[in-house]
XYZ file of C-alpha atoms in Angstrom:
775
model
C -3.658 -19.867 -46.311
C -5.506 -17.967 -43.593
C -2.624 -18.650 -41.185
C -0.140 -17.217 -43.703
C -2.299 -14.119 -44.124
C -2.437 -13.666 -40.347
C 1.309 -14.202 -40.050
C 1.904 -11.490 -42.648
C -0.596 -9.205 -40.909
C 1.065 -9.664 -37.488
C 4.620 -9.146 -38.742
C 3.306 -6.018 -40.475
C 2.391 -4.712 -37.031
C 6.038 -4.927 -36.002
C 5.989 -8.370 -34.350
C 8.962 -10.609 -35.008
C 8.148 -13.752 -36.993
C 8.723 -15.876 -33.860
C 6.389 -13.654 -31.800
C 3.785 -13.708 -34.577
C 3.842 -17.519 -34.757
C 3.522 -17.775 -30.966
C 0.533 -15.405 -31.116
C -1.162 -17.609 -33.743
C -1.080 -20.521 -31.275
C -3.369 -18.525 -28.969
C -6.737 -18.664 -30.736
C -8.470 -15.989 -28.653
C -5.545 -13.542 -28.800
C -4.910 -13.966 -32.534
C -8.618 -13.469 -33.328
C -8.761 -10.265 -31.271
C -5.483 -8.946 -32.704
C -6.632 -9.718 -36.263
C -9.861 -7.809 -35.655
C -7.983 -4.853 -34.092
C -5.509 -4.655 -36.980
C -8.267 -4.884 -39.601
C -10.254 -2.063 -37.994
C -7.134 0.086 -37.651
C -6.280 -0.382 -41.342
C -9.805 0.657 -42.296
C -9.413 3.824 -40.250
C -5.914 4.658 -41.442
C -6.291 3.581 -45.043
C -2.573 2.823 -45.037
C 0.118 0.659 -43.480
C 0.171 0.498 -39.685
C 3.393 1.905 -38.233
C 5.313 -0.065 -35.612
C 4.366 2.212 -32.674
C 0.663 1.809 -33.458
C 1.137 -1.927 -34.004
C 2.751 -2.293 -30.582
C -0.214 -0.555 -28.945
C -2.690 -2.725 -30.880
C -0.905 -5.865 -29.689
C -0.991 -4.549 -26.108
C -4.699 -3.835 -26.488
C -5.539 -7.259 -27.920
C -3.528 -9.138 -25.299
C -4.916 -7.241 -22.298
C -8.514 -6.339 -23.190
C -11.008 -8.589 -21.396
C -14.209 -7.110 -22.869
C -14.231 -7.428 -26.694
C -17.231 -5.068 -26.871
C -14.828 -2.187 -26.202
C -12.383 -3.208 -28.947
C -13.676 -0.945 -31.742
C -13.893 2.037 -29.415
C -10.281 1.707 -28.253
C -8.898 0.847 -31.702
C -10.302 4.115 -33.075
C -8.413 6.085 -30.406
C -5.158 4.247 -31.175
C -5.510 4.512 -34.964
C -6.273 8.242 -34.711
C -3.233 8.765 -32.462
C -5.383 10.040 -29.621
C -3.896 7.230 -27.542
C -0.243 7.054 -28.520
C 1.659 5.878 -25.429
C 1.693 2.740 -23.303
C 0.784 4.886 -20.270
C -2.368 6.128 -22.005
C -3.278 2.591 -23.109
C -2.985 1.320 -19.528
C -5.235 4.136 -18.341
C -7.765 3.359 -21.107
C -7.861 -0.348 -20.250
C -8.286 0.481 -16.578
C -11.159 2.832 -17.432
C -13.133 0.301 -19.485
C -12.453 -2.385 -16.879
C -13.964 -0.196 -14.142
C -16.980 0.743 -16.311
C -18.088 -2.699 -17.553
C -21.768 -1.911 -18.072
C -21.850 1.864 -18.409
C -22.044 3.696 -21.735
C -18.667 5.381 -21.979
C -18.640 9.081 -21.174
C -16.221 10.272 -23.854
C -15.226 13.443 -22.006
C -14.563 11.541 -18.792
C -12.660 8.802 -20.665
C -10.434 11.271 -22.514
C -9.630 13.181 -19.337
C -8.740 9.918 -17.577
C -6.454 8.852 -20.441
C -4.753 12.189 -21.091
C -6.191 12.539 -24.588
C -5.241 15.902 -26.038
C -2.912 16.776 -23.165
C 0.115 18.583 -24.547
C 3.256 18.692 -22.423
C 5.596 21.404 -23.664
C 9.399 21.226 -23.565
C 9.286 24.246 -21.240
C 7.146 22.317 -18.738
C 9.545 19.379 -18.845
C 12.496 21.712 -18.358
C 10.857 23.330 -15.296
C 9.875 19.991 -13.724
C 13.376 18.541 -14.153
C 14.969 21.723 -12.826
C 12.757 21.589 -9.723
C 13.678 17.924 -9.122
C 17.395 18.668 -9.484
C 17.164 21.609 -7.078
C 15.548 19.369 -4.457
C 18.494 16.959 -4.648
C 21.303 19.400 -5.538
C 23.497 18.786 -2.428
C 23.343 15.000 -2.842
C 23.894 15.300 -6.610
C 26.999 17.428 -6.107
C 28.307 14.950 -3.550
C 27.536 11.701 -5.394
C 27.814 13.098 -8.937
C 27.055 10.425 -11.568
C 26.623 7.751 -8.881
C 23.377 9.491 -7.906
C 20.199 7.586 -8.859
C 19.053 9.611 -11.886
C 15.862 7.552 -12.019
C 14.727 9.464 -8.942
C 14.877 12.738 -10.892
C 12.927 11.200 -13.768
C 10.339 9.774 -11.385
C 9.737 13.106 -9.660
C 9.432 14.952 -12.973
C 7.044 12.320 -14.282
C 4.917 12.557 -11.128
C 4.331 16.237 -11.964
C 3.832 15.666 -15.711
C 1.919 12.391 -15.874
C 1.510 12.310 -19.665
C 4.977 13.544 -20.637
C 7.143 11.544 -23.046
C 9.581 9.530 -20.935
C 12.362 9.874 -23.518
C 12.042 13.676 -23.475
C 12.242 13.683 -19.664
C 15.346 11.470 -19.750
C 16.995 13.706 -22.353
C 16.271 16.810 -20.250
C 17.633 15.121 -17.099
C 20.814 14.143 -18.963
C 21.284 17.694 -20.294
C 20.690 19.473 -16.984
C 22.859 17.030 -15.000
C 25.656 17.495 -17.539
C 25.313 21.276 -17.195
C 25.479 20.995 -13.379
C 28.262 18.418 -13.026
C 30.213 18.735 -16.240
C 31.568 15.709 -18.184
C 32.256 12.445 -16.350
C 35.699 12.099 -14.775
C 37.714 8.912 -14.257
C 36.360 8.682 -10.696
C 32.796 8.856 -12.032
C 33.468 5.897 -14.324
C 34.643 3.627 -11.492
C 32.105 0.984 -10.539
C 30.038 1.725 -7.444
C 30.715 -0.686 -4.577
C 27.906 -3.153 -4.067
C 26.017 -3.220 -0.792
C 27.041 -6.357 1.086
C 24.334 -8.960 1.278
C 22.724 -9.987 4.526
C 24.060 -13.054 6.281
C 22.266 -16.284 5.230
C 21.350 -16.913 8.856
C 19.538 -13.581 9.083
C 15.934 -14.662 9.406
C 14.781 -11.209 8.309
C 16.173 -11.859 4.837
C 13.561 -11.406 2.136
C 13.642 -12.850 -1.359
C 14.766 -10.238 -3.879
C 11.870 -9.017 -5.989
C 11.429 -6.532 -8.761
C 10.793 -3.082 -7.324
C 7.707 -1.590 -8.916
C 6.943 2.080 -8.516
C 3.922 3.660 -10.169
C 3.523 0.575 -12.327
C 7.087 0.538 -13.679
C 9.796 -2.009 -12.896
C 12.931 -0.479 -11.423
C 15.424 -3.313 -11.305
C 16.064 -5.529 -8.282
C 15.432 -4.607 -4.665
C 17.353 -5.748 -1.650
C 15.664 -7.046 1.466
C 14.449 -4.308 3.781
C 17.176 -5.208 6.273
C 19.803 -4.881 3.533
C 18.425 -1.525 2.461
C 18.470 -0.224 6.030
C 21.724 -1.816 7.172
C 24.440 -0.432 4.968
C 25.174 2.455 2.681
C 21.653 2.650 1.263
C 20.551 5.681 3.269
C 23.866 7.352 4.065
C 22.601 8.437 7.469
C 24.968 10.011 9.981
C 26.587 7.858 12.634
C 25.403 8.339 16.238
C 27.155 11.349 17.706
C 28.060 12.739 14.272
C 24.825 14.708 13.923
C 26.787 17.834 12.981
C 27.950 16.176 9.734
C 24.378 16.137 8.399
C 23.637 18.792 5.718
C 21.483 21.539 7.226
C 22.145 20.596 10.846
C 22.399 23.739 13.001
C 25.268 23.867 15.493
C 25.800 26.126 18.506
C 28.758 26.624 20.863
C 27.183 23.917 23.057
C 26.619 21.294 20.315
C 29.811 19.265 20.731
C 29.497 19.050 24.521
C 25.856 17.946 24.197
C 26.791 15.286 21.637
C 29.560 14.018 23.942
C 27.039 13.668 26.802
C 24.611 11.984 24.385
C 27.223 9.352 23.436
C 28.023 8.709 27.109
C 24.322 7.995 27.744
C 23.662 5.851 24.649
C 27.056 4.241 24.139
C 26.841 5.096 20.438
C 23.652 3.077 19.998
C 21.222 3.800 17.128
C 17.880 4.971 18.568
C 14.672 5.550 16.612
C 11.016 5.958 17.546
C 7.618 5.309 15.979
C 5.363 8.181 17.178
C 1.693 7.630 16.171
C -1.196 9.786 17.327
C -3.671 7.579 19.248
C -6.714 9.039 17.500
C -7.290 6.403 14.817
C -6.246 3.024 13.469
C -2.946 2.503 11.657
C -3.136 2.073 7.875
C -0.923 0.732 5.097
C 1.115 3.961 5.029
C 2.000 3.440 8.692
C 3.320 -0.025 7.814
C 6.165 1.646 5.927
C 6.825 3.953 8.896
C 6.847 0.988 11.298
C 9.201 -0.992 9.058
C 11.402 2.046 8.532
C 11.759 3.029 12.207
C 11.885 -0.411 13.812
C 13.741 -1.877 10.844
C 16.490 0.758 10.792
C 17.111 0.273 14.511
C 17.094 -3.517 14.177
C 19.357 -3.496 11.121
C 21.924 -1.437 13.013
C 21.720 -3.221 16.388
C 19.811 -0.339 17.907
C 16.527 0.197 19.740
C 13.183 1.713 18.785
C 10.648 3.354 21.106
C 6.906 3.208 20.510
C 5.921 6.704 21.642
C 2.305 7.822 21.612
C 1.903 11.483 20.666
C -0.989 11.944 23.115
C -1.178 15.745 23.194
C -4.739 16.148 21.905
C -7.109 14.592 24.474
C -10.221 15.531 22.467
C -9.575 12.846 19.841
C -7.802 10.094 21.754
C -9.461 6.821 22.763
C -8.192 3.798 24.696
C -9.098 1.419 21.831
C -6.656 3.214 19.530
C -3.724 2.743 21.941
C -4.483 -0.979 22.149
C -4.948 -1.385 18.395
C -1.669 0.418 17.606
C 0.305 -1.798 20.016
C -1.366 -4.869 18.509
C -0.473 -3.851 14.958
C 3.179 -3.147 15.765
C 3.433 -6.604 17.367
C 1.509 -8.170 14.456
C 4.075 -6.836 11.992
C 6.737 -8.588 14.036
C 8.315 -5.748 16.023
C 8.806 -5.353 19.773
C 9.361 -1.814 21.093
C 12.336 -1.235 23.366
C 9.899 0.742 25.505
C 6.365 2.114 25.148
C 6.323 5.788 26.095
C 3.895 8.692 25.912
C 4.375 12.396 25.262
C 2.338 12.845 28.440
C 5.169 11.143 30.382
C 7.105 14.342 29.829
C 4.418 16.998 30.440
C 6.178 18.391 33.542
C 9.529 18.661 31.764
C 7.933 20.163 28.665
C 6.168 22.788 30.779
C 9.411 23.651 32.593
C 11.161 24.085 29.232
C 8.336 26.337 28.010
C 8.892 28.579 31.047
C 12.615 28.573 30.286
C 11.903 29.517 26.671
C 9.947 32.562 27.858
C 12.785 33.471 30.234
C 15.156 33.436 27.251
C 12.894 35.796 25.297
C 12.084 33.103 22.724
C 8.363 32.626 23.472
C 5.417 34.840 24.377
C 1.737 34.602 25.259
C -0.505 35.704 22.392
C -4.237 36.467 22.218
C -4.803 36.178 18.491
C -7.700 33.829 17.685
C -7.323 30.555 15.826
C -8.648 31.931 12.551
C -6.044 34.731 12.687
C -3.226 32.200 13.071
C -4.174 30.034 10.101
C -2.157 30.021 6.894
C 1.366 31.125 6.192
C 0.763 34.851 5.697
C -0.924 35.723 8.974
C -0.326 39.146 10.478
C 2.473 39.417 13.071
C 1.205 39.205 16.611
C 0.792 42.577 18.375
C 1.957 40.765 21.542
C 5.235 39.482 20.066
C 7.355 41.951 22.044
C 5.455 41.914 25.327
C 7.710 41.871 28.426
C 9.075 38.532 29.565
C 7.627 38.872 33.090
C 4.190 39.540 31.644
C 4.318 36.397 29.476
C 5.476 34.340 32.467
C 2.501 35.501 34.558
C 0.051 34.937 31.693
C 1.448 31.457 30.929
C 1.007 30.525 34.598
C -2.554 31.876 34.368
C -3.134 29.645 31.303
C -2.053 26.645 33.350
C -4.376 27.592 36.221
C -7.399 27.743 33.923
C -7.901 31.518 33.925
C -8.371 31.693 30.123
C -11.114 30.202 28.003
C -10.186 27.946 25.074
C -8.847 30.070 22.229
C -8.216 33.154 24.394
C -4.485 32.618 24.792
C -1.644 30.574 23.299
C 2.081 30.346 23.864
C 3.980 30.993 20.648
C 7.645 30.490 19.719
C 9.621 33.286 18.054
C 10.741 31.772 14.780
C 9.802 31.655 11.103
C 9.524 28.125 9.693
C 10.834 26.933 6.320
C 7.440 27.227 4.665
C 7.009 30.831 5.844
C 4.727 30.116 8.791
C 5.523 32.600 11.557
C 5.691 31.893 15.291
C 4.150 28.410 15.596
C 2.014 27.700 18.660
C 3.699 25.773 21.501
C 0.786 25.514 23.981
C -2.989 25.954 23.775
C -5.834 25.790 26.282
C -8.099 22.698 26.236
C -10.569 21.812 28.962
C -10.729 18.130 28.109
C -9.641 15.460 30.622
C -6.630 13.489 29.453
C -6.772 9.670 29.385
C -3.582 9.433 31.485
C -3.264 12.705 33.420
C -6.963 13.348 34.045
C -7.687 16.997 34.979
C -4.111 17.789 35.992
C -3.572 19.892 32.868
C -5.760 22.286 30.923
C -2.961 23.348 28.589
C -1.427 20.933 26.127
C 1.690 21.206 23.946
C 1.536 21.047 20.131
C 3.401 18.692 17.800
C 5.826 21.479 16.761
C 6.819 21.953 20.384
C 6.579 18.398 21.719
C 8.120 16.180 19.096
C 11.707 17.360 18.963
C 11.919 17.713 22.752
C 10.597 14.179 23.348
C 13.172 12.967 20.811
C 15.820 14.838 22.801
C 14.681 13.364 26.135
C 14.835 9.814 24.712
C 18.171 10.540 22.997
C 16.851 9.552 19.581
C 19.653 9.465 17.021
C 17.538 9.378 13.842
C 14.114 11.053 13.887
C 12.558 9.516 10.768
C 9.541 11.459 9.458
C 7.470 11.500 6.289
C 8.146 14.197 3.735
C 5.383 16.598 4.824
C 7.299 17.243 8.068
C 10.245 18.689 6.154
C 8.783 22.162 6.725
C 9.094 21.518 10.486
C 12.806 20.752 10.339
C 13.792 24.355 11.043
C 11.605 24.527 14.166
C 12.959 21.101 15.235
C 16.577 22.321 15.236
C 15.695 25.813 16.490
C 13.818 24.672 19.594
C 16.453 22.186 20.796
C 19.162 24.772 20.289
C 17.113 27.584 21.876
C 16.945 25.476 25.058
C 20.531 24.163 24.799
C 19.456 20.514 24.882
C 20.667 17.567 22.804
C 19.413 17.964 19.208
C 18.712 14.790 17.179
C 18.625 14.774 13.354
C 15.343 14.735 11.471
C 15.400 12.718 8.243
C 12.445 12.659 5.834
C 11.266 9.865 3.545
C 8.386 9.512 1.094
C 4.921 8.488 2.212
C 3.370 5.284 0.902
C -0.104 5.630 -0.614
C -2.351 3.242 -2.529
C -4.769 3.826 -5.377
C -8.453 3.014 -4.768
C -7.965 3.699 -1.060
C -8.911 6.190 1.632
C -6.947 6.265 4.890
C -8.070 9.588 6.404
C -9.518 8.979 9.883
C -12.272 11.539 9.321
C -13.305 10.033 6.013
C -13.303 6.462 7.327
C -15.682 7.644 10.049
C -17.901 9.069 7.286
C -17.848 5.691 5.535
C -18.865 3.986 8.774
C -21.648 6.530 9.406
C -22.951 6.083 5.847
C -23.044 2.292 6.268
C -20.564 1.797 3.437
C -18.277 -0.186 5.774
C -18.871 -1.809 9.157
C -15.990 -0.333 11.168
C -12.268 0.427 11.075
C -11.527 -3.255 10.445
C -13.871 -3.738 7.491
C -11.820 -5.899 5.069
C -12.434 -3.468 2.188
C -10.380 -0.752 3.923
C -6.601 -0.426 3.983
C -6.228 -0.019 7.726
C -3.891 -2.631 9.174
C -6.684 -4.104 11.306
C -8.788 -4.453 8.148
C -5.977 -6.123 6.231
C -5.414 -8.551 9.103
C -9.119 -9.373 9.202
C -9.160 -9.954 5.454
C -6.307 -12.440 5.869
C -3.239 -10.501 4.702
C -0.162 -12.056 6.396
C 2.094 -9.527 8.156
C 5.108 -10.921 6.269
C 3.426 -9.921 3.006
C 2.949 -6.338 4.173
C 6.579 -6.137 5.279
C 7.703 -7.596 1.939
C 5.570 -5.013 0.145
C 7.304 -2.239 2.089
C 10.648 -3.725 1.014
C 9.512 -3.713 -2.633
C 8.493 -0.075 -2.354
C 11.978 0.581 -1.052
C 13.530 3.341 0.998
C 12.312 6.127 -1.247
C 12.490 9.863 -0.676
C 9.735 10.617 -3.182
C 6.111 9.934 -2.281
C 4.993 6.648 -3.783
C 1.478 5.698 -4.832
C 1.207 2.007 -5.550
C -1.388 -0.184 -7.219
C -3.232 -2.541 -4.827
C -2.467 -5.522 -7.066
C 1.230 -5.154 -6.185
C 0.377 -5.602 -2.503
C -1.852 -8.547 -3.421
C 1.048 -10.148 -5.304
C 3.099 -10.060 -2.088
C 0.171 -11.671 -0.269
C 0.017 -14.510 -2.803
C 3.763 -15.087 -2.530
C 3.434 -15.721 1.211
C 0.132 -17.617 1.203
C 1.239 -19.922 -1.609
C 3.820 -21.341 0.802
C 1.842 -21.115 4.043
C -1.897 -21.625 3.352
C -2.880 -25.318 3.243
C -5.222 -26.405 0.453
C -8.875 -27.286 0.933
C -11.838 -27.625 -1.424
C -14.915 -25.395 -1.352
C -17.880 -24.814 -3.631
C -19.510 -21.386 -3.712
C -22.417 -22.144 -6.089
C -23.186 -25.818 -5.414
C -24.659 -28.160 -8.007
C -25.519 -31.669 -6.766
C -23.991 -34.573 -8.677
C -25.201 -38.150 -8.116
C -22.758 -40.895 -9.102
C -25.044 -43.769 -10.144
C -22.311 -46.433 -10.236
C -20.288 -45.349 -7.197
C -17.562 -48.004 -6.811
C -18.001 -48.716 -3.089
C -20.755 -49.560 -0.610
C -19.843 -46.592 1.623
C -17.851 -43.410 1.283
C -14.158 -43.594 0.472
C -11.493 -41.676 2.421
C -9.399 -39.559 0.070
C -5.916 -38.341 1.052
C -5.416 -34.758 -0.131
C -1.967 -33.085 0.123
C -1.917 -29.891 2.166
C 0.567 -28.483 -0.352
C 0.495 -30.404 -3.668
C 3.915 -29.055 -4.645
C 5.477 -30.378 -1.423
C 3.876 -33.527 -0.067
C 6.329 -33.590 2.851
C 4.060 -30.955 4.449
C 1.434 -33.610 5.061
C -2.071 -34.630 4.007
C -5.634 -34.246 5.208
C -8.500 -36.664 4.699
C -11.851 -35.916 3.042
C -14.804 -38.235 2.383
C -15.785 -39.135 -1.199
C -19.337 -40.492 -1.490
C -21.979 -41.150 -4.164
C -23.264 -37.590 -3.801
C -20.829 -34.772 -4.451
C -21.212 -31.054 -5.128
C -19.403 -29.147 -7.852
C -19.394 -25.495 -8.895
C -22.408 -24.666 -11.042
C -20.036 -22.976 -13.522
C -18.199 -26.303 -13.968
C -21.172 -27.658 -15.970
C -22.815 -26.417 -19.162
C -25.478 -28.071 -21.261
C -24.488 -26.039 -24.288
C -20.834 -25.077 -23.888
C -19.154 -22.429 -25.994
C -16.045 -23.342 -28.023
C -13.016 -23.936 -25.826
C -15.035 -24.939 -22.745
C -13.222 -27.866 -21.096
C -15.343 -28.769 -18.091
C -18.341 -31.065 -17.672
C -20.745 -31.179 -20.636
C -22.492 -33.738 -22.812
C -19.864 -36.058 -24.231
C -17.118 -34.296 -22.276
C -16.106 -36.057 -19.036
C -14.025 -34.401 -16.303
C -11.794 -35.673 -13.532
C -12.514 -35.101 -9.839
C -9.382 -33.728 -8.205
C -7.436 -36.094 -5.923
C -9.896 -39.017 -6.337
C -8.403 -40.773 -9.349
C -11.918 -40.904 -10.888
C -13.496 -39.387 -13.989
C -17.225 -38.644 -14.215
C -19.364 -38.586 -17.362
C -22.791 -36.974 -17.703
C -25.810 -39.281 -18.105
C -28.867 -37.259 -17.108
C -29.781 -33.650 -16.234
C -32.518 -33.167 -13.623
C -34.439 -29.894 -13.910
C -37.017 -28.240 -11.690
C -40.423 -26.842 -12.737
C -38.823 -23.558 -13.789
C -36.335 -25.286 -16.062
C -33.396 -24.638 -13.739
C -30.859 -27.468 -13.429
C -31.243 -29.015 -9.958
C -28.875 -31.978 -10.132
C -26.848 -34.172 -12.468
C -26.615 -37.931 -12.730
C -23.221 -39.235 -13.823
C -21.228 -42.430 -14.052
C -17.621 -42.739 -12.963
C -14.556 -44.709 -14.027
C -10.946 -44.871 -12.941
C -8.884 -42.098 -14.495
C -6.326 -44.586 -15.807
C -9.000 -46.756 -17.458
C -9.495 -44.508 -20.464
C -8.576 -41.282 -22.178
C -7.342 -38.480 -19.935
C -10.045 -35.811 -19.461
C -9.496 -32.216 -20.601
C -9.962 -30.836 -17.070
C -10.010 -31.793 -13.383
C -12.485 -29.939 -11.189
C -12.803 -29.516 -7.421
C -15.729 -30.926 -5.454
C -16.984 -31.579 -1.911
C -18.832 -34.490 -0.355
C -20.538 -34.538 3.061
C -19.444 -30.880 3.413
C -19.713 -28.137 6.015
C -22.035 -25.219 5.235
C -20.420 -21.850 5.833
C -20.651 -18.183 4.896
C -18.153 -16.744 2.423
C -17.578 -13.021 1.887
C -16.138 -12.001 -1.470
C -14.503 -8.561 -1.616
C -13.767 -6.215 -4.495
C -12.433 -2.659 -4.471
C -14.459 -0.277 -2.314
C -14.036 2.571 -4.817
C -14.438 2.660 -8.579
C -11.771 5.274 -9.362
C -8.059 5.304 -8.589
C -8.227 8.580 -6.685
C -11.635 8.766 -4.995
C -10.651 11.920 -3.074
C -9.686 13.850 -6.221
C -12.510 16.267 -7.215
C -11.281 16.222 -10.811
C -11.690 12.455 -10.933
C -14.744 12.125 -8.659
C -16.654 15.451 -8.689
C -19.365 14.111 -6.369
C -16.932 13.254 -3.590
C -15.627 9.887 -2.418
C -18.994 8.764 -1.016
C -20.399 8.951 -4.550
C -17.669 6.623 -5.848
C -18.575 3.514 -3.848
C -18.519 0.240 -5.740
C -21.944 -1.413 -5.238
C -20.340 -4.836 -5.813
C -17.547 -4.396 -3.239
C -19.036 -7.119 -1.022
C -20.851 -10.271 -2.088
C -22.005 -12.628 0.659
C -22.418 -16.320 -0.185
C -24.620 -17.496 2.675
C -24.490 -21.245 2.037
C -21.151 -22.161 0.545
C -19.899 -25.728 1.038
C -16.408 -26.527 2.369
C -14.731 -29.861 2.997
C -14.429 -31.101 6.569
C -10.688 -30.527 6.803
C -11.382 -26.928 7.940
C -13.845 -27.854 10.698
C -11.484 -26.928 13.564
C -10.215 -23.701 11.986
C -9.848 -20.635 14.226
C -10.178 -16.921 13.389
C -7.381 -15.725 11.072
C -6.476 -19.282 9.947
C -5.773 -19.204 6.231
C -6.452 -21.650 3.395
C -6.250 -21.857 -0.345
C -9.606 -23.067 -1.646
C -8.491 -24.888 -4.772
C -9.223 -22.999 -8.001
C -11.018 -20.215 -6.058
C -8.441 -18.190 -4.148
C -7.024 -17.620 -0.684
C -9.448 -17.360 2.239
C -9.183 -16.500 5.939
C -11.468 -17.341 8.858
C -13.308 -14.208 10.010
C -13.698 -13.413 13.751
C -17.484 -13.441 13.207
C -17.230 -17.245 13.079
C -18.861 -19.217 15.871
C -19.134 -22.905 16.713
C -20.750 -24.752 13.841
C -20.833 -21.687 11.563
C -17.559 -20.680 9.978
C -17.280 -17.385 8.091
C -14.533 -16.977 5.477
C -13.184 -13.804 3.899
C -11.657 -14.048 0.450
C -8.215 -12.550 0.952
C -7.141 -12.484 -2.711
C -7.954 -14.458 -5.829
C -5.436 -16.845 -7.362
C -2.938 -15.505 -9.867
C -4.791 -17.198 -12.663
C -7.729 -15.459 -14.295
C -10.805 -16.657 -12.334
C -12.610 -17.181 -15.642
C -9.886 -19.370 -17.085
C -11.147 -22.772 -18.175
């Protein structure tokens, strides 16, 4: 009768009868859903509508802490939480505040409670998105990816109704393009798939952006190889929208093709003043990948124009990370390789009346509305003499700069080309006391190396005008700058300055602390490079900035490690178990498959003796309902041994704490199959295990609205737990730093470089897919 009542209750929430019956099979879920529905009915005093019922089901199926159920049900029943997006934010909030009393104001702000998005706001956001992509929209018409417009509008209006945004996009696109024609209705040609022999082929995965599935993605090579980006062909730079041509352009492009033979050329140009982070992984994949996918070459060029912040260790680490991700530069170059040529071009720019020496101070040059320089029209000969004086060290730092005569796209006037710095350079020593800026250096280095596609992140779009202007002002080959969206992660900080603050505060050890999202940190934690590359492929070749959830990166890690990390057994909280009727005089040798799903990958041997150690959580004297592991009257199997143990005696210390268990064993096939099989170790190695959680408690630790006290106030006190005396089976005894294993039922682990002979240290890379608390 109770089951019928529950079935009626669940179908009343909008569940199909089949879904309701499936829910009833899950005791924990059905109990929580029944409680949620009952409380909601008490609040509403009427029938629950389908939209509310859907949210209640989502709440019951995803909430891990039942103490928060009543609180969240009240918000759903009162329509304060009325979208799936808000529910996800609410669940994330209670998950990250497990012990705290909930601050209602903070909770409501985090979940968008009371936020009203007007139709006018939606109209403006969609209009802005369409204007950003107008040329491509007019060219591609209804073949354009309209999801991009929706995504950009939603990024501005987080809590807007998705259906309203879609309706507005449809209306404005119709107004711009008119009704669909016959050509619009023709099917778009599919991108050809990569050859099966292409070893860079990745398995197709669901693309997930900002938590939402967006169909199927191609491998990164497929995305970069064909029509996906619609880049210009080498030598056809002039066909790119916005490209500036001069009377010399076609001759310069002809010379360019003679030098390169029509080869695609890209470059990855990091500043050597910090360690690469997860965002750089996309840039590395994009630049090296685009060249590789099109049979081209990619330079690794260090933008070493600021000697004050550059250190040798950063050059080494950047080269290491590029190689670690699987890419080999065609050539490693430095902006400093070209200092003489860059200086000569600066002199030529002055000769042409396109640059001048200015004495405005740094604070006067900041911002986009600075006053015009009173020295803008000084005579050419005077600027030439003063620029030579700058080079000879006759000006103090800040007393003089060389500025270019142009106004950039964002309104900034006359960007600086050279400034005075009395800091020895790591490669040129004291040869120079003036150094070029990014705005001056980058496009000219691209020109020198005959780069065909200068791929930059979106924030450099405002520099595109100066990029084209400077090459054309000097009548040199002008590459094309293309922009793409940055890749960011929630719960992360990648700013060099802020990481240094974390190190100084003792929150992390160094740039490679496994809680950070620098590439050196991810390598140390045990993330395989293939997983990072696969993650970049899932993110896709997006123009819009993308902020991803860390668990999506972790899913890529699991995909790789599941196939590559051999299994071992480890116990983090050991409990001694004595088998009183052990079936042999001495220890038995147990053959354990390295990969249980594929025994062709081999076995390793572990000893099985009369004393074993199990996880303390795998035993309970007084188990709660549903507990399936070792307890009175409830035997368990020992994985891989073929034996089942049954509790006979509990040995406790003076304080009442359980110190050991005495059990008997029998063959697994000699009786009823046990409810669970647990892992164990015998004659184990003692090692240190480091368990990592998120370093920050909020998604956006740098956002003052989310974390008013600043990111240092948002540190998670439980981000690192050190298990000093964990026990691991002997199969890992010869492991080397960065070797990876799956410790059965515990997660994936990697050997830390802190390991020394006789004392291994393991970092937990990621947990298993299954809930760690699952019985």
